[in-house]
Short mmCIF file of C-alpha atoms in Angstrom, two decimals:
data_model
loop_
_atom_site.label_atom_id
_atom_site.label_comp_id
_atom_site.label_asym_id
_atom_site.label_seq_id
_atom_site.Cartn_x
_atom_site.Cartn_y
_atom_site.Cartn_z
CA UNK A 1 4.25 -6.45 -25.40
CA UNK A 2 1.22 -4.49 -26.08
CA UNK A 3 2.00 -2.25 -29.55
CA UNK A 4 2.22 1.61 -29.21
CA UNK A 5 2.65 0.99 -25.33
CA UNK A 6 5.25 3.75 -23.95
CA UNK A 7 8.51 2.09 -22.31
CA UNK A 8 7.21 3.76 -18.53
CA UNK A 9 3.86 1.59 -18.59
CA UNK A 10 5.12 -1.25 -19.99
CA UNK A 11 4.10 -3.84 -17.46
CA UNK A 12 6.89 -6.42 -15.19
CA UNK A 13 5.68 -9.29 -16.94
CA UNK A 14 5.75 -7.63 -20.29
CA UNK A 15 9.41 -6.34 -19.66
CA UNK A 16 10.93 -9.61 -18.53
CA UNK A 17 9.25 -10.96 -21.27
CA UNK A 18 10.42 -8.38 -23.86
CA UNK A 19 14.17 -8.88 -22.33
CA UNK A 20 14.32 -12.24 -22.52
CA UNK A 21 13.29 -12.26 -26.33
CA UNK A 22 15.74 -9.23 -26.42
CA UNK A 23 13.29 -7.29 -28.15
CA UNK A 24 14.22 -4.49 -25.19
CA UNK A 25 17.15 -3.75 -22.93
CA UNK A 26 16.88 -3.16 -18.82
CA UNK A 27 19.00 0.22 -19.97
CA UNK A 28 16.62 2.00 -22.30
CA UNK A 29 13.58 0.87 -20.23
CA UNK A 30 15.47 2.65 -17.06
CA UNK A 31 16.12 5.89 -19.23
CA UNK A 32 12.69 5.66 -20.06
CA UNK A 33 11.25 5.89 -16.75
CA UNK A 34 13.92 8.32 -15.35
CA UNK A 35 12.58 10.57 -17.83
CA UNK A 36 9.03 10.12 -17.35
CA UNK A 37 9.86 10.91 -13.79
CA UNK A 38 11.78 14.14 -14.17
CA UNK A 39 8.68 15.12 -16.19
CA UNK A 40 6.34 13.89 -13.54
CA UNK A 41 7.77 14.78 -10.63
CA UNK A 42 7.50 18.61 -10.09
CA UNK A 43 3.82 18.09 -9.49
CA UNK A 44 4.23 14.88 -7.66
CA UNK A 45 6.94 14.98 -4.99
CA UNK A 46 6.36 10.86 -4.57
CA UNK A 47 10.30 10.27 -4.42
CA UNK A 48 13.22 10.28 -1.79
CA UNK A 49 16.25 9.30 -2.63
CA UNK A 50 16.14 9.78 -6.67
CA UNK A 51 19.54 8.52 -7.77
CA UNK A 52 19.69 7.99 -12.13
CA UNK A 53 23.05 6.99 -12.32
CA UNK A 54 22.95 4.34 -9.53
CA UNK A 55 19.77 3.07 -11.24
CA UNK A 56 21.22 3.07 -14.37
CA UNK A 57 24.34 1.19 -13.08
CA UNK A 58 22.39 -1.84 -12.14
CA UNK A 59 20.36 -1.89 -15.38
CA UNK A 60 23.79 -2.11 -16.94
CA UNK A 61 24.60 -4.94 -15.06
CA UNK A 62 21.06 -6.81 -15.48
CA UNK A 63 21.57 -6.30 -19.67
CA UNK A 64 24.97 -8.02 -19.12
CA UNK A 65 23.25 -11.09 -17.58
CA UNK A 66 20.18 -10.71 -20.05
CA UNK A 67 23.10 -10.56 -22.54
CA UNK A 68 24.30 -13.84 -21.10
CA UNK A 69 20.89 -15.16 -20.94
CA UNK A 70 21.88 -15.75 -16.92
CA UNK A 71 18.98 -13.75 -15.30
CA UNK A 72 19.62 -13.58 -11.37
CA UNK A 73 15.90 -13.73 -10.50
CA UNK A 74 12.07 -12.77 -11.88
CA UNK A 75 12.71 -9.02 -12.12
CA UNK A 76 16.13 -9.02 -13.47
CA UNK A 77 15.79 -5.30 -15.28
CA UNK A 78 12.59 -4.66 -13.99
CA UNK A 79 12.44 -1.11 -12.82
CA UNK A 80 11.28 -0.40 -8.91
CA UNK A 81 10.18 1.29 -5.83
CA UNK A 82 10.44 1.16 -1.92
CA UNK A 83 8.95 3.46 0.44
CA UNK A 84 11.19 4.94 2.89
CA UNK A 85 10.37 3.01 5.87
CA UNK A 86 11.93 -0.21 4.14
CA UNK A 87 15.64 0.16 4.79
CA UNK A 88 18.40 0.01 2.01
CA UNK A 89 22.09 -0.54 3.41
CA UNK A 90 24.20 2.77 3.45
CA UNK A 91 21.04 5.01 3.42
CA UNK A 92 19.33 7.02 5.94
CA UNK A 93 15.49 5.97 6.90
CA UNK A 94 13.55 9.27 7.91
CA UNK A 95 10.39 7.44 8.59
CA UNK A 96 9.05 10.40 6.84
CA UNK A 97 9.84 12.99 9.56
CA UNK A 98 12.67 15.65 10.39
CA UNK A 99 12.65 14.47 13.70
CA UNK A 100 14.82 11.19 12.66
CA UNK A 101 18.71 11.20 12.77
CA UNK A 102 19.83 10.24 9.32
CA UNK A 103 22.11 7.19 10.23
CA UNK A 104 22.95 5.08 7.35
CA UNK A 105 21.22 1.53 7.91
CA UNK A 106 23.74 -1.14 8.14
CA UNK A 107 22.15 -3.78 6.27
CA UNK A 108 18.94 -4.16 3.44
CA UNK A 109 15.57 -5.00 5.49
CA UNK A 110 13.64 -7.92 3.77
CA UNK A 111 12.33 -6.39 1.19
CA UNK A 112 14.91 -4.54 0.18
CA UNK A 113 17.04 -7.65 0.00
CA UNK A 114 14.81 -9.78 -1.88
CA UNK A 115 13.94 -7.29 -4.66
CA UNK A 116 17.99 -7.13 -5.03
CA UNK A 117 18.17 -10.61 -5.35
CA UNK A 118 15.38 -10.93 -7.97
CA UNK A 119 17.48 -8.57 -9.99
CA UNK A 120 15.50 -5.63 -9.67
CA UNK A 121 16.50 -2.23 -10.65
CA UNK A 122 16.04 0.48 -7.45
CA UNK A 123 15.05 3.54 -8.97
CA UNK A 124 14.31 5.31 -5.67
CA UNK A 125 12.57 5.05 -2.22
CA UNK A 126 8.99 6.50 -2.12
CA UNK A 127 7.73 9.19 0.40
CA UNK A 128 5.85 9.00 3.30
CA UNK A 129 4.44 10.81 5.99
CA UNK A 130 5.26 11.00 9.91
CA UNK A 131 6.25 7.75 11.37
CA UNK A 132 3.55 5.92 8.98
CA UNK A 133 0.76 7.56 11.19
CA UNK A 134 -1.49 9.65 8.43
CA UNK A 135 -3.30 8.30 5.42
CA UNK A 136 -1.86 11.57 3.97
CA UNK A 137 1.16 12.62 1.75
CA UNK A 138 1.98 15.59 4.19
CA UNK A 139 5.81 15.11 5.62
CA UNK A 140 7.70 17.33 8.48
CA UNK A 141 10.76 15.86 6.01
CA UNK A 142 9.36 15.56 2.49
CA UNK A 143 8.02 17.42 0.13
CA UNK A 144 3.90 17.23 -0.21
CA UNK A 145 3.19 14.55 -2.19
CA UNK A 146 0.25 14.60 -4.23
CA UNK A 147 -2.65 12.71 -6.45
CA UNK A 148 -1.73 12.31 -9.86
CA UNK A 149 -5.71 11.90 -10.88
CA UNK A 150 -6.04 15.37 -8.87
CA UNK A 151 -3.03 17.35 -7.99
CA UNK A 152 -5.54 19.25 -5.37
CA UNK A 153 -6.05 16.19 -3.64
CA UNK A 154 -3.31 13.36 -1.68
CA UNK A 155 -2.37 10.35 -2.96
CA UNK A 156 -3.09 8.68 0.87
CA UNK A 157 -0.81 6.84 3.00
CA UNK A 158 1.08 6.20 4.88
CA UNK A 159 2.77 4.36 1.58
CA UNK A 160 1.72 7.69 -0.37
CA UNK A 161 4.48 7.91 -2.48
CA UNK A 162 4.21 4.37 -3.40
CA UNK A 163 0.54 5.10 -4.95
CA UNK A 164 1.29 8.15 -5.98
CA UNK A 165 4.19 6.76 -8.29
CA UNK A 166 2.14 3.49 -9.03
CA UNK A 167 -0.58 5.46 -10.48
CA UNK A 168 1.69 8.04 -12.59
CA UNK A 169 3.95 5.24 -13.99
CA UNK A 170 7.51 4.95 -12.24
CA UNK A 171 8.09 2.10 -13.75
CA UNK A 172 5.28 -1.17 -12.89
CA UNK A 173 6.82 -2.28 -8.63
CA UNK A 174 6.65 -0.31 -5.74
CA UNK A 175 6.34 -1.32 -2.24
CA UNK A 176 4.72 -0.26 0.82
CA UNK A 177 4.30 -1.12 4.00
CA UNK A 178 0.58 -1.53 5.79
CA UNK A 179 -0.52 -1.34 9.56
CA UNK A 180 -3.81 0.05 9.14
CA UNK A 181 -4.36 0.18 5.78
CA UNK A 182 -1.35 2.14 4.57
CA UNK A 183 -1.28 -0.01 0.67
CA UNK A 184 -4.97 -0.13 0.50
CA UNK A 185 -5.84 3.75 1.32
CA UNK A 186 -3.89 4.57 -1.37
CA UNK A 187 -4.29 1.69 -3.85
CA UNK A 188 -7.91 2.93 -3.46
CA UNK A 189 -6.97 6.91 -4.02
CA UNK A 190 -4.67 6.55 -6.75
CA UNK A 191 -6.29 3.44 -8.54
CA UNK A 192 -3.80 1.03 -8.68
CA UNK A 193 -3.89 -2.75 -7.32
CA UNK A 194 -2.26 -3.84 -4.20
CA UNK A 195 -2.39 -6.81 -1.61
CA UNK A 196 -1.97 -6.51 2.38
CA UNK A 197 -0.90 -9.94 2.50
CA UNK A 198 -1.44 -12.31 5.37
CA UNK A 199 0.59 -11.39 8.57
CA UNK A 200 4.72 -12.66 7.98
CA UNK A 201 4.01 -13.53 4.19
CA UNK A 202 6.37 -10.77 3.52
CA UNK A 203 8.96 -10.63 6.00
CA UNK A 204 10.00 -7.39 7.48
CA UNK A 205 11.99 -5.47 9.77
CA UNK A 206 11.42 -4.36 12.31
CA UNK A 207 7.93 -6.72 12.99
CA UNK A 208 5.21 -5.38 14.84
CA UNK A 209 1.83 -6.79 15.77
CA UNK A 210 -0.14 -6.14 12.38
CA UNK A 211 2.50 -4.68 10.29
CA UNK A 212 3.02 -6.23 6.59
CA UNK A 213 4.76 -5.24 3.39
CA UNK A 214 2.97 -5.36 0.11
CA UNK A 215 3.03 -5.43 -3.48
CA UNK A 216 1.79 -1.85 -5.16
CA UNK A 217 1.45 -2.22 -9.09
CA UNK A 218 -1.33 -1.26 -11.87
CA UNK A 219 -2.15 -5.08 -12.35
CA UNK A 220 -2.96 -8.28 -10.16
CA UNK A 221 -0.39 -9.91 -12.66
CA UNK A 222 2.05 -7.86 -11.46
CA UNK A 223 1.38 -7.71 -8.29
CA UNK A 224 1.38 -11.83 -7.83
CA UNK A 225 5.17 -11.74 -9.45
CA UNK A 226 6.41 -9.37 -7.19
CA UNK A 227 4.95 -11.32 -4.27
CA UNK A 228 6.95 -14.47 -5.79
CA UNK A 229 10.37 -12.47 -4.83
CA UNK A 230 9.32 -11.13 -1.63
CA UNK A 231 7.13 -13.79 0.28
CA UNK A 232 10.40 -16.01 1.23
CA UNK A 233 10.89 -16.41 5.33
CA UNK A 234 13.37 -14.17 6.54
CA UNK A 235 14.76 -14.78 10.40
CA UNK A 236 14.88 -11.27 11.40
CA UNK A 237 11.19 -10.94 11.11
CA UNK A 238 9.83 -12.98 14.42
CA UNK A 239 6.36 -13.26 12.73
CA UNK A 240 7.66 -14.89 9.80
CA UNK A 241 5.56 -17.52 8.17
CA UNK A 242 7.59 -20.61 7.01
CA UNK A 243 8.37 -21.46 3.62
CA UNK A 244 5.73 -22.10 1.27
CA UNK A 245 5.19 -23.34 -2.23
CA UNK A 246 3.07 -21.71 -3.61
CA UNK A 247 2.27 -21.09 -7.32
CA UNK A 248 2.33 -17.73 -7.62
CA UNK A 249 1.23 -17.85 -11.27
CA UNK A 250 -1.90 -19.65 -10.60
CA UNK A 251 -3.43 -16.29 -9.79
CA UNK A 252 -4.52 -16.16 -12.98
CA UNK A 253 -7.69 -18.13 -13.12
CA UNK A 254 -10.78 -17.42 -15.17
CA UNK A 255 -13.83 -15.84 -13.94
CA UNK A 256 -15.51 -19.03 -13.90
CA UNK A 257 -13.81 -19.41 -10.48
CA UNK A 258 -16.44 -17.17 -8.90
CA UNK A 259 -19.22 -19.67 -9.46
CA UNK A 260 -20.81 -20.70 -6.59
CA UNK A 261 -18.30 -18.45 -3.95
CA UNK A 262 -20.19 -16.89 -0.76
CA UNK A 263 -19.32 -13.32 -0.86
CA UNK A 264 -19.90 -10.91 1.94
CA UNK A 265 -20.73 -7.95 0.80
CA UNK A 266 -20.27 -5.48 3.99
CA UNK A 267 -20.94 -1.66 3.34
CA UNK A 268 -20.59 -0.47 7.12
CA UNK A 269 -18.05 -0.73 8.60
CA UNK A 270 -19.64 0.03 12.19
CA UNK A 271 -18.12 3.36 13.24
CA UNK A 272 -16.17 5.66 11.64
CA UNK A 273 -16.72 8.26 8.91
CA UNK A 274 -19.89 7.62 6.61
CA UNK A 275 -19.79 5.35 3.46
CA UNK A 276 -19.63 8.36 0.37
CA UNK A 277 -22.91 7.93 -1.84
CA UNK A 278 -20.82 7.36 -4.98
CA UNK A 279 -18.35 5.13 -3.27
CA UNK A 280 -21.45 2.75 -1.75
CA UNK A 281 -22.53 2.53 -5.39
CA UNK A 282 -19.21 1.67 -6.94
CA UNK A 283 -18.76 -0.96 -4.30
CA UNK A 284 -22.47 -2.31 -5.09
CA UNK A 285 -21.99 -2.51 -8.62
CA UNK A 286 -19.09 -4.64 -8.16
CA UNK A 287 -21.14 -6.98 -5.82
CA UNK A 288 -23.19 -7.38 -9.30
CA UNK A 289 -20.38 -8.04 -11.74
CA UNK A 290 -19.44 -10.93 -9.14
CA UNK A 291 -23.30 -12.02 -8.63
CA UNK A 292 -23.36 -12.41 -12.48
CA UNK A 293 -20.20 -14.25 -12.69
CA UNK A 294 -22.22 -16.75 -10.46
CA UNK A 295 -21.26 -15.82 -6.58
CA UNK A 296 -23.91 -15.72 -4.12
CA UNK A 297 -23.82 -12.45 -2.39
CA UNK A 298 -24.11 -12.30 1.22
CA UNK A 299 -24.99 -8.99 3.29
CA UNK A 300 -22.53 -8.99 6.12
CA UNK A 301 -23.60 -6.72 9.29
CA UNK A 302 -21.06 -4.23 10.98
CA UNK A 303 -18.40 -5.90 13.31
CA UNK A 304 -15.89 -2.95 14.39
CA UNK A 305 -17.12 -1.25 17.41
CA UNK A 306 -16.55 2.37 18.22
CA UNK A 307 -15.11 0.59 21.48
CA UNK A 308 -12.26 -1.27 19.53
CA UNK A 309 -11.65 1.78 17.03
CA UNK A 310 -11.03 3.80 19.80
CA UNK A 311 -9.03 1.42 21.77
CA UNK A 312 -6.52 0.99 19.10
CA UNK A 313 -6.00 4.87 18.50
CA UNK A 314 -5.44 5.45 21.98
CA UNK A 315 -2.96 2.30 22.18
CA UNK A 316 -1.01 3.95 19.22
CA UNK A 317 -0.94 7.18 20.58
CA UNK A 318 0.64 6.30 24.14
CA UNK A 319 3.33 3.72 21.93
CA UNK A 320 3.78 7.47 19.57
CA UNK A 321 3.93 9.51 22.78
CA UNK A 322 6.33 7.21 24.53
CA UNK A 323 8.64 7.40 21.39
CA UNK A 324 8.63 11.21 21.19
CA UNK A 325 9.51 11.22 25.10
CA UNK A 326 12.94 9.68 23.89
CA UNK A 327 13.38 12.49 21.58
CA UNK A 328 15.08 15.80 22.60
CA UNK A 329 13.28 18.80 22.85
CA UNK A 330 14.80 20.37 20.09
CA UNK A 331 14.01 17.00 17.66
CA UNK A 332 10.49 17.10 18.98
CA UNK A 333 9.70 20.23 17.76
CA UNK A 334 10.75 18.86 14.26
CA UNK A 335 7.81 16.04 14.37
CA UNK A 336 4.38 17.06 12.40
CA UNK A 337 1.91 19.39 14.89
CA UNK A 338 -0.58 17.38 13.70
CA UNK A 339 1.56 14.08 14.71
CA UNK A 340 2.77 14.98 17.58
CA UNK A 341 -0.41 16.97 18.92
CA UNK A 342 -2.47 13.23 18.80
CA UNK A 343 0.46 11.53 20.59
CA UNK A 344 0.78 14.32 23.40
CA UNK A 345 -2.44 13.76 23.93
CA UNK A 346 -1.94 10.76 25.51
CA UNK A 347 -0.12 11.98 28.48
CA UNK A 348 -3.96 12.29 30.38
CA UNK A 349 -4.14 8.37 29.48
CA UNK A 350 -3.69 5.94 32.81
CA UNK A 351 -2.65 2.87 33.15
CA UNK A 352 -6.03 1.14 33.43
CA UNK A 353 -6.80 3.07 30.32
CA UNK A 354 -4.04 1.93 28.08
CA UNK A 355 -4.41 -1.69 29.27
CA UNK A 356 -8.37 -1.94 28.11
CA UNK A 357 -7.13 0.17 25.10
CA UNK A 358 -4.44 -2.67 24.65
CA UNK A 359 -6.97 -5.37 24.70
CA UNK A 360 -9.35 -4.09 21.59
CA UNK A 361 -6.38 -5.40 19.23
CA UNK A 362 -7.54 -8.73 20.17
CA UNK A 363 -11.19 -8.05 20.18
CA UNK A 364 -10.99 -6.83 16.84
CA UNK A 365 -9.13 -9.74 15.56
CA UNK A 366 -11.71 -12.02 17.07
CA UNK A 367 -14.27 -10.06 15.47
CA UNK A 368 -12.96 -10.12 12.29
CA UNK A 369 -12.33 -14.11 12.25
CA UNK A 370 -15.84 -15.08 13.30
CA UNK A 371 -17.74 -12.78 10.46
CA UNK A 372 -15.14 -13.75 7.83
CA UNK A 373 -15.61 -17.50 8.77
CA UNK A 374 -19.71 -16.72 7.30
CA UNK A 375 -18.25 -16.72 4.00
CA UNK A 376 -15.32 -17.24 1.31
CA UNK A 377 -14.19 -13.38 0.90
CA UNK A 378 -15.60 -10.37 1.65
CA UNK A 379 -16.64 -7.33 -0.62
CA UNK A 380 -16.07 -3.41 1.09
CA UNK A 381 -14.95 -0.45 0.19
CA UNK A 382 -11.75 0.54 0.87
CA UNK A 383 -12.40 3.84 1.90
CA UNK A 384 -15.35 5.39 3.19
CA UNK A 385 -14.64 8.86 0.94
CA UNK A 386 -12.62 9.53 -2.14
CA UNK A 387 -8.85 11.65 -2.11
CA UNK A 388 -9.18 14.43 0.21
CA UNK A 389 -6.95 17.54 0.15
CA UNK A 390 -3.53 17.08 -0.01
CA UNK A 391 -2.95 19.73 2.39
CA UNK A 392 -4.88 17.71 5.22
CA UNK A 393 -3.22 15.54 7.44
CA UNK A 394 -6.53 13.28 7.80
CA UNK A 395 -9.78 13.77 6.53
CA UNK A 396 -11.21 14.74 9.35
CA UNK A 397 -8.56 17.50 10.18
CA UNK A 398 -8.37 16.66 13.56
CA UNK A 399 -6.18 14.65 15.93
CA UNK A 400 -8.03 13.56 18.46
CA UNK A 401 -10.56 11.74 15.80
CA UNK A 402 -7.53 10.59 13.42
CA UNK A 403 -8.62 7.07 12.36
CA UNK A 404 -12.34 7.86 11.27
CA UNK A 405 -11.20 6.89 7.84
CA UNK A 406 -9.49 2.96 8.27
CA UNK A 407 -12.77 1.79 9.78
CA UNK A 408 -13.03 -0.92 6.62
CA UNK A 409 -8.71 -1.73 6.43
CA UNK A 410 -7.66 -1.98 9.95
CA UNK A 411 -9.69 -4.97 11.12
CA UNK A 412 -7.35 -7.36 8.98
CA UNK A 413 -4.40 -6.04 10.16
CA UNK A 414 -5.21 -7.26 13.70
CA UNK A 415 -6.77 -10.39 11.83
CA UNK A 416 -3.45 -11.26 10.26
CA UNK A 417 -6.12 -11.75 7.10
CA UNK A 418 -4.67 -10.89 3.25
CA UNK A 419 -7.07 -7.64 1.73
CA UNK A 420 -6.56 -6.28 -1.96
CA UNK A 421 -7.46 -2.79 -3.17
CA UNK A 422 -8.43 -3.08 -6.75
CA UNK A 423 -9.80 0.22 -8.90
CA UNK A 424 -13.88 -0.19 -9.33
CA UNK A 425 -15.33 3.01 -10.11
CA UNK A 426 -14.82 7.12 -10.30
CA UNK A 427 -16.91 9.75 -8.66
CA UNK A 428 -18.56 12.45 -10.73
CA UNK A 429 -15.41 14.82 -10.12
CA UNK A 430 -13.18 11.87 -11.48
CA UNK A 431 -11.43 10.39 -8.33
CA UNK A 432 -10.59 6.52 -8.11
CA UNK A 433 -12.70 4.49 -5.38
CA UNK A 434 -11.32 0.97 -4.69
CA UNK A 435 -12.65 -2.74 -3.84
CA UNK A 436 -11.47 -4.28 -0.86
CA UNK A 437 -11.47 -7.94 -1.15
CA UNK A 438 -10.95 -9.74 1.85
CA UNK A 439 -9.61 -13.53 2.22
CA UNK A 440 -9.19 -15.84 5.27
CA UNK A 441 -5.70 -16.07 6.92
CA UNK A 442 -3.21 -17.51 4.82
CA UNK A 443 -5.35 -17.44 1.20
CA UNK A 444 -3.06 -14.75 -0.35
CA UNK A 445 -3.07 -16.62 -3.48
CA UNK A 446 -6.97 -16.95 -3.37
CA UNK A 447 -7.50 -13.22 -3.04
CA UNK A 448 -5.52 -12.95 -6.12
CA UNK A 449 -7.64 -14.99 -7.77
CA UNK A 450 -10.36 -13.11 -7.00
CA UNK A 451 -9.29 -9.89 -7.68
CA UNK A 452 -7.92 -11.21 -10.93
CA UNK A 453 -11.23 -12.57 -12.06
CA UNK A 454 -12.90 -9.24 -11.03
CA UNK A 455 -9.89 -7.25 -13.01
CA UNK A 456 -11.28 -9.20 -16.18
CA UNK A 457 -15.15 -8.68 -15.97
CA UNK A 458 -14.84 -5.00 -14.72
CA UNK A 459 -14.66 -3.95 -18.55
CA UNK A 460 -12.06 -1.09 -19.57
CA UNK A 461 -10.56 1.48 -17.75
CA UNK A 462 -9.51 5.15 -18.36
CA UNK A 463 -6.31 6.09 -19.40
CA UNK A 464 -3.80 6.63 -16.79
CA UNK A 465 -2.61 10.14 -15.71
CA UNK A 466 -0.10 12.34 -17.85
CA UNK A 467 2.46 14.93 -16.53
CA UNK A 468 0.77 18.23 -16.73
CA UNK A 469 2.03 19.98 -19.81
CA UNK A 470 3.35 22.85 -17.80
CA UNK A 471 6.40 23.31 -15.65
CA UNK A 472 5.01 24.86 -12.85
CA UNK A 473 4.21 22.52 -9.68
CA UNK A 474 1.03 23.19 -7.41
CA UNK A 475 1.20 26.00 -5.13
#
């Protein structure tokens, strides 16, 4: 346990540590992260679902079986997060709109259920925005969450609260959920670490084509111990991948591993908005960090086409538009303008239309494959631009060019490939910018490697963000 280190940023593999020598209790770690959210959350608004006494209920019970030295799993104590979209049995899932019906789910989705088995304490679900559709913190249901580096600006999304909390210290675990880059966006905003892991490592419910839970934490170390309680098969997920051994510790490898890897290094992404100045230079100095360490770098060429971008946004928009249609008119007018303005939209879309839209999902992912198969992992940014206004729904303000943003994140979604976000640099106004680090299909624990190995050579970082010293939220 690092000495001086407050109880809130006190890392999962510290705290198990620390409880299993007894030198701290799953109680006073829980106070000590209620507290540093009730000072950070008046700015923030990352939380739904903020229940203290439940939390501190099961840290009661996890000190009893600390007490016993009878841990239930590999985050007995350890505090956590889950975004909304992840269901928890007896509570309502919004899906981050006032649209929704609040019906308490019946059971715990998969990730839910595994961080309960691990012993993990819930402090609260995490916001999100509209049906997961913005890389924004902007909610018909929630409050606007923001950027703890830059209250002005939005954490990302659509897992925003997750990064938002990540970043300002809710304790070290927090899930989200990622169909287009919804962990990466903001890992890369909020400049924490996360993993999209390979499609059906982490079970969840309900599946869909490209959708995947993942780890969101301020370390790879973290990040490869929560992805030893959640990547366990789970039936209900019909993508599931079957069980696995694999040593989740081993992610911590030295640098040496990077000697003699073929890294792409790809900074456009094809379409899409244009690769920031600053963040094409963050991204390029961590292409040198790794050529030092010994990897040959590779210059990779553009494989998303405007075609497939396009094709997938207009998919998404006739499955949104569809979905609304079910809705009554009153519960309609609930949904985000911005949200339901880009699914309406779709109502000019034909048949013939939505079938060659249909088929870029599988271009992409063949496009993907072959340039990944050049080399061992690929180097990108994450993001094309640094945190944009929290106000904004997308960057580009407008919803008929939505997706102008995921350009470098949604190609391994459709490739069922694992990507990390990991913090490599700050912009003159003092914004994160984050690393993508791409892997081939089923190398989860490889891309932790990497990342890991990167996470040592990338030298110190700043301090992370404090509550503001005054009371008063952002107006």
């Amino acid at each position: 346990m690092r000495a001086g280190t407050e109880l809130h940023a006190l890392s999962a593999q510290e705290l198990v540590d620390a409880y299993r020598r007894r030198a701290l209790s799953p109680v006073e770690v829980t106070q000590a992260v209620l507290d540093h959210i009730e000072r950070w959350e008046p700015h923030l608004r990352a939380t739904y679902l903020l229940r203290p006494e439940a939390a501190l209920a099961q840290a009661r019970e996890s000190e009893a079986r600390w007490l016993r030295a009878a841990p239930c799993g590999p985050l007995d104590g350890v505090p956590a997060t889950l975004k909304d979209n992840i269901a928890t049995r007896g509570d309502p899932t919004p899906l981050g709109t006032a649209a929704t019906e609040l019906v308490p789910a019946a059971q715990d989705a998969p990730p839910a259920a595994r961080l309960a088995e691990a012993g993990a304490v819930l402090l609260t679900k995490t916001t999100m925005p509209d049906f997961g559709m913005l890389s924004s913190g902007l909610s018909s249901f929630h409050p606007l969450t923001r950027n703890p580096w830059d209250l002005r600006k939005g954490p990302g999304g659509s897992s925003s609260g997750a990064g938002a909390a990540a970043a300002a210290g809710y304790g070290p675990l927090h899930v989200g959920t990622d169909i287009g880059g919804s962990v990466r966006l903001p890992a890369s905003w909020c400049g924490i670490f996360t993993l999209k892991p390979s499609l059906g490592r982490i079970p969840i419910d309900p599946p869909y084509t490209g959708r995947a839970a993942g780890p969101m934490t301020r370390s790879v170390g973290d990040a490869a111990l929560l992805m030893q309680a959640l990547a366990r098969p789970d039936a209900r997920d019909s993508m599931s991948l079957p069980a696995q051994d694999i040593d989740w510790g081993g992610y911590a490898a030295a640098p040496d591993i990077l000697r003699d890897l073929r890294l792409g290094l790809l900074l456009d992404a094809g379409c899409g908005l244009p690769v920031q100045p600053e963040v094409r230079a963050a991204v390029e100095a961590a292409a040198r960090v790794f050529e030092q360490a010994g990897a040959t770098i590779v210059p990779l060429r553009p494989f998303l086409t405007r075609t497939m971008l396009d094709g997938m946004d207009h998919f998404w928009r006739m499955r949104s538009y569809m979905d609304l249609r079910t809705l009554s008119p009153q519960q309609r007018t609930r949904v985000l303008p911005f949200i339901r303005d880009w699914a309406m939209s779709a109502a000019q879309f034909d048949a013939a239309h939505v079938y060659e839209a249909s088929q870029q999902f599988h271009a992409t992912r063949v496009a993907t494959v072959r340039a990944c198969a050049q080399v061992d992992y690929v180097l990108s940014p994450v993001a094309p631009i640094t945190a944009f206004d929290a106000e904004l729904p997308a960057p580009t303000n407008d919803p008929l060019r939505p997706l102008e943003h995921i350009a470098f994140t949604v190609p391994y979604n459709m490739s069922e490939q694992p990507a990390a976000s990991i913090h490599c640099g700050w912009s003159s106004s003092g914004l994160p910018i984050g690393l993508q680090i791409a892997g081939q299909r089923f190398d989860d624990l490889g891309v932790l490697r990497v990342a890991h190995a990167y996470e040592q050579l990338r030298g110190a970082q700043r301090p992370w963000p404090q509550p503001p010293a005054s009371a008063a939220a952002p107006s």
